Every structure is written in structure tokens, then in C-alpha cells.
Coordinates of N, CA, C and O in Angstrom, one line a residue:
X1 N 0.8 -1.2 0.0 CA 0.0 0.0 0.0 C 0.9 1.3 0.0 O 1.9 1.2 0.7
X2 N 0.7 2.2 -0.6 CA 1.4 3.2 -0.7 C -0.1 4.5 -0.3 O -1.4 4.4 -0.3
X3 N 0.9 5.6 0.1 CA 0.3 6.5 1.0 C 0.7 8.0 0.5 O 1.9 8.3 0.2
X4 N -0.3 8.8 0.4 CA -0.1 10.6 -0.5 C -0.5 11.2 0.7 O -0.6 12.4 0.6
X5 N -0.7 10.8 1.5 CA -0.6 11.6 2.6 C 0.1 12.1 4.1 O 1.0 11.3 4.3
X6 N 0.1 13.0 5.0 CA 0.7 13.4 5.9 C -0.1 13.7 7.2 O -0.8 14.7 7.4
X7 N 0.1 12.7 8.0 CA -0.8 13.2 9.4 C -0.2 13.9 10.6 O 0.4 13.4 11.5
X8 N -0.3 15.3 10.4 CA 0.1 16.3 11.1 C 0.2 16.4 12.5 O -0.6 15.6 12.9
X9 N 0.7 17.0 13.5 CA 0.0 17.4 15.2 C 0.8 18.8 15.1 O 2.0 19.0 14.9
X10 N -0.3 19.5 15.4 CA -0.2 21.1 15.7 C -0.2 21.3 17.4 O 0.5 22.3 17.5
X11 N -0.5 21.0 18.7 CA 0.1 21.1 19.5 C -1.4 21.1 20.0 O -1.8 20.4 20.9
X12 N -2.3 22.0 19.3 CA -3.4 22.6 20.1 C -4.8 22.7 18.6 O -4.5 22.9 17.4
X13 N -6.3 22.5 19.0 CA -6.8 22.7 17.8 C -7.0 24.3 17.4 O -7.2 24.6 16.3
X14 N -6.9 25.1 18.5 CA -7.0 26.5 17.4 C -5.6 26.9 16.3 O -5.8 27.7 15.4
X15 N -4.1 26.0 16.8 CA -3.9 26.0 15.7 C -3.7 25.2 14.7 O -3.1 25.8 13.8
X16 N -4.0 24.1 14.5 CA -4.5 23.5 13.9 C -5.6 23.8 12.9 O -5.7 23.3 11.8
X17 N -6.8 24.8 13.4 CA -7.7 25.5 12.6 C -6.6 26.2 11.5 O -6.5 26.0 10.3
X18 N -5.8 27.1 12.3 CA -5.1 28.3 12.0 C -4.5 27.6 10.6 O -4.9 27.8 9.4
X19 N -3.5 26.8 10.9 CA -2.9 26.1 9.5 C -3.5 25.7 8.5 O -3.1 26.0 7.4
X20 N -4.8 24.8 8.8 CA -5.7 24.0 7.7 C -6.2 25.4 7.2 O -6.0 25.6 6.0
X21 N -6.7 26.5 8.0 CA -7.1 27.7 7.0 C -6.0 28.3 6.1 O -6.4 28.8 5.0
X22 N -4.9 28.3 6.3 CA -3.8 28.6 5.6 C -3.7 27.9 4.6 O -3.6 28.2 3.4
X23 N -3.6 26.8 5.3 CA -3.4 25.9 3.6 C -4.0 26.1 2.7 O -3.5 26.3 1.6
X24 N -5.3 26.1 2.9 CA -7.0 25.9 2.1 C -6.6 26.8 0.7 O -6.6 26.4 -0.5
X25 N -6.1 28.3 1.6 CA -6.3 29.6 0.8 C -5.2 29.1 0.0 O -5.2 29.7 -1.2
X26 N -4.1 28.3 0.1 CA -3.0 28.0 -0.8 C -3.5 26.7 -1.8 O -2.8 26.1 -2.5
X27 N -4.6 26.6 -1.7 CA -4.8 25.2 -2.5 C -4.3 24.4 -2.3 O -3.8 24.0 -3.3
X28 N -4.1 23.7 -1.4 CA -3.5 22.5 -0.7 C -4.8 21.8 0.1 O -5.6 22.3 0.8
X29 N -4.8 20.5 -0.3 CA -5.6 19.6 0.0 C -5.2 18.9 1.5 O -4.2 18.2 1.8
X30 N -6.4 19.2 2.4 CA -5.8 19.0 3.7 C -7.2 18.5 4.5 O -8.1 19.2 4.2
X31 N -7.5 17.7 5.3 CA -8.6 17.2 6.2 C -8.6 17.7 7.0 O -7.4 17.6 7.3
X32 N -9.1 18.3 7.7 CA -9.2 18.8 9.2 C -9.4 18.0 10.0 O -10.3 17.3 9.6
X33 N -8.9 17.7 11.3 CA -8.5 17.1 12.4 C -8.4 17.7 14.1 O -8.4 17.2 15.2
X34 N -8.5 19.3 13.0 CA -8.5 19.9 14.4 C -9.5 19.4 15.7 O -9.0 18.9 16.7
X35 N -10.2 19.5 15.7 CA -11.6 18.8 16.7 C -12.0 17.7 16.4 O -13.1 17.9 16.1
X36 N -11.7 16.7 16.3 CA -11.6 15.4 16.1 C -11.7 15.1 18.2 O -11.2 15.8 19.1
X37 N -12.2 14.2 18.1 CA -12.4 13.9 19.6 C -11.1 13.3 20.2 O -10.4 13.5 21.2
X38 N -10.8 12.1 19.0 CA -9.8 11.0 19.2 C -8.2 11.2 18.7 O -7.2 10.7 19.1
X39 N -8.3 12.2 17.8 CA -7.3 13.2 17.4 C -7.3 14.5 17.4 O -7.5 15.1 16.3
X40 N -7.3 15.1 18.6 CA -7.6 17.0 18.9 C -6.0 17.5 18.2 O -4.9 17.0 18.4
X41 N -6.2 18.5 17.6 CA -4.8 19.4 17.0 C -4.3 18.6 15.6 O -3.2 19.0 15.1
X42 N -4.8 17.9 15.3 CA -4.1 17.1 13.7 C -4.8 17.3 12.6 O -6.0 17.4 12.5
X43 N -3.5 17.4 11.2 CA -4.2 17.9 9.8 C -3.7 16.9 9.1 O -2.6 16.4 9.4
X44 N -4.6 16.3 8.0 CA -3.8 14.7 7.4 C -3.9 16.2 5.7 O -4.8 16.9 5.2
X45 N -3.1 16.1 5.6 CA -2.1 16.9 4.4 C -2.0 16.4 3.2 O -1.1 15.6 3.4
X46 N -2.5 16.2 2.0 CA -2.5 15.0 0.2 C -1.2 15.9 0.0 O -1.3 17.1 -0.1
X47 N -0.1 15.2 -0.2 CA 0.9 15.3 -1.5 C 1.2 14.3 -2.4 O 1.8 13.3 -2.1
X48 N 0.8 14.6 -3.8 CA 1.0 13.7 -4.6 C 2.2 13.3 -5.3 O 2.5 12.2 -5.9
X49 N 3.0 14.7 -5.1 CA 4.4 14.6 -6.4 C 5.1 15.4 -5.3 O 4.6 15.8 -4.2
X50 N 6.5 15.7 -5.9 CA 7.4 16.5 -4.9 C 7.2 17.6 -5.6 O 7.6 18.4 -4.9
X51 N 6.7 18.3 -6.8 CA 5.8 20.0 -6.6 C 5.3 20.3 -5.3 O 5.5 21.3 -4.6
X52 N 4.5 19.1 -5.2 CA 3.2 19.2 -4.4 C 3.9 19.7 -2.6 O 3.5 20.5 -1.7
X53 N 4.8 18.8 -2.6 CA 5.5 18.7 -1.5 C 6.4 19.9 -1.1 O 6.5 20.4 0.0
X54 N 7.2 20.7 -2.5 CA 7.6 21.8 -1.8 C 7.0 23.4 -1.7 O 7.3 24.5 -1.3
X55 N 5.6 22.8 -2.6 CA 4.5 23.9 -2.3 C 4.1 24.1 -1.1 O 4.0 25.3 -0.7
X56 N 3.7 22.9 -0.1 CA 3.4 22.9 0.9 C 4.1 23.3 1.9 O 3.7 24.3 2.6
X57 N 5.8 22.7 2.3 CA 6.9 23.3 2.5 C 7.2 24.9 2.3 O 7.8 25.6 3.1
X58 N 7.0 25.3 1.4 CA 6.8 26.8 1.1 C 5.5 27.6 2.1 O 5.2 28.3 3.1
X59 N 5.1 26.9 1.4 CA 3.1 27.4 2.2 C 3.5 27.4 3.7 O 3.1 28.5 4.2
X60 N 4.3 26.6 4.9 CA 4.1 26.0 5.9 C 5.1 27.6 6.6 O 4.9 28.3 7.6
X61 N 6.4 27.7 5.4 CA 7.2 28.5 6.1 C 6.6 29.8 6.4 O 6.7 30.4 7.5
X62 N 5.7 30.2 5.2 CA 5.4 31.8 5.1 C 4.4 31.8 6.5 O 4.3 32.6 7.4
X63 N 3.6 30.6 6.2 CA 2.6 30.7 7.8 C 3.3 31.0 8.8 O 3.3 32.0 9.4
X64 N 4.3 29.6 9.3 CA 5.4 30.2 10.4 C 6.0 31.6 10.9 O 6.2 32.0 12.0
X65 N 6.3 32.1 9.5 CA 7.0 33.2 9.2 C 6.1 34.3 10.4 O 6.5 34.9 11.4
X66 N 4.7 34.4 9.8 CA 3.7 34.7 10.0 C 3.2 35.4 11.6 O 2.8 36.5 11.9
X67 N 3.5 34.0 12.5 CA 3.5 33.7 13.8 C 4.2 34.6 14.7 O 4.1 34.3 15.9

């Protein structure tokens, strides 16, 4: 089985909101996790190709940057 995805932990779910909203606006395909009962603060993230991968890497810094 092979896997295009990334299951994240943001520490806390407001930020966890905060990211998945970031991403979104970047076109980045991402599930929300934040409020999940059994996983509180986690984003499962699709990368399909390594574009995809250093879009998101890009995407992730400017958010950080951000903070």
C-alpha cells in the first residue's frame, strides 16, 4: 500500500484551525482534524508529487514566518 498523505499534530486545535485555514487559501488539500475527539490538533495533508511537497513546505514557512 502506498500512502499521498501526511498526518500532522499542531500542538493545540486552534492552531491546527489556523494552518488547515492557511493551507486551504493555498490550494493545498488538507482534512481537518483539528476537533476530532480521538485526534484533537491534527491535519492529514495529500501530496502527490514532490511539486506538491515543496508547495506545501513553502506554504508551511510563510505561515510560520507569520506567527
Amino acid at each position: 500500500s502506498v500512502t499521498n498523505f501526511l498526518l500532522t499534530r499542531w500542538g493545540d486545535p486552534a492552531t491546527a484551525q489556523g494552518v488547515y485555514d492557511w493551507l486551504e487559501t493555498q490550494g493545498m488539500v488538507v482534512r481537518n482534524f483539528s476537533h476530532h475527539r480521538l485526534i484533537p490538533g491534527h491535519l492529514r495533508i495529500t501530496v502527490r508529487a514532490a511539486a506538491e511537497n515543496a508547495h506545501l513546505l513553502a506554504a508551511l514557512a510563510t505561515w510560520r514566518a507569520a506567527q
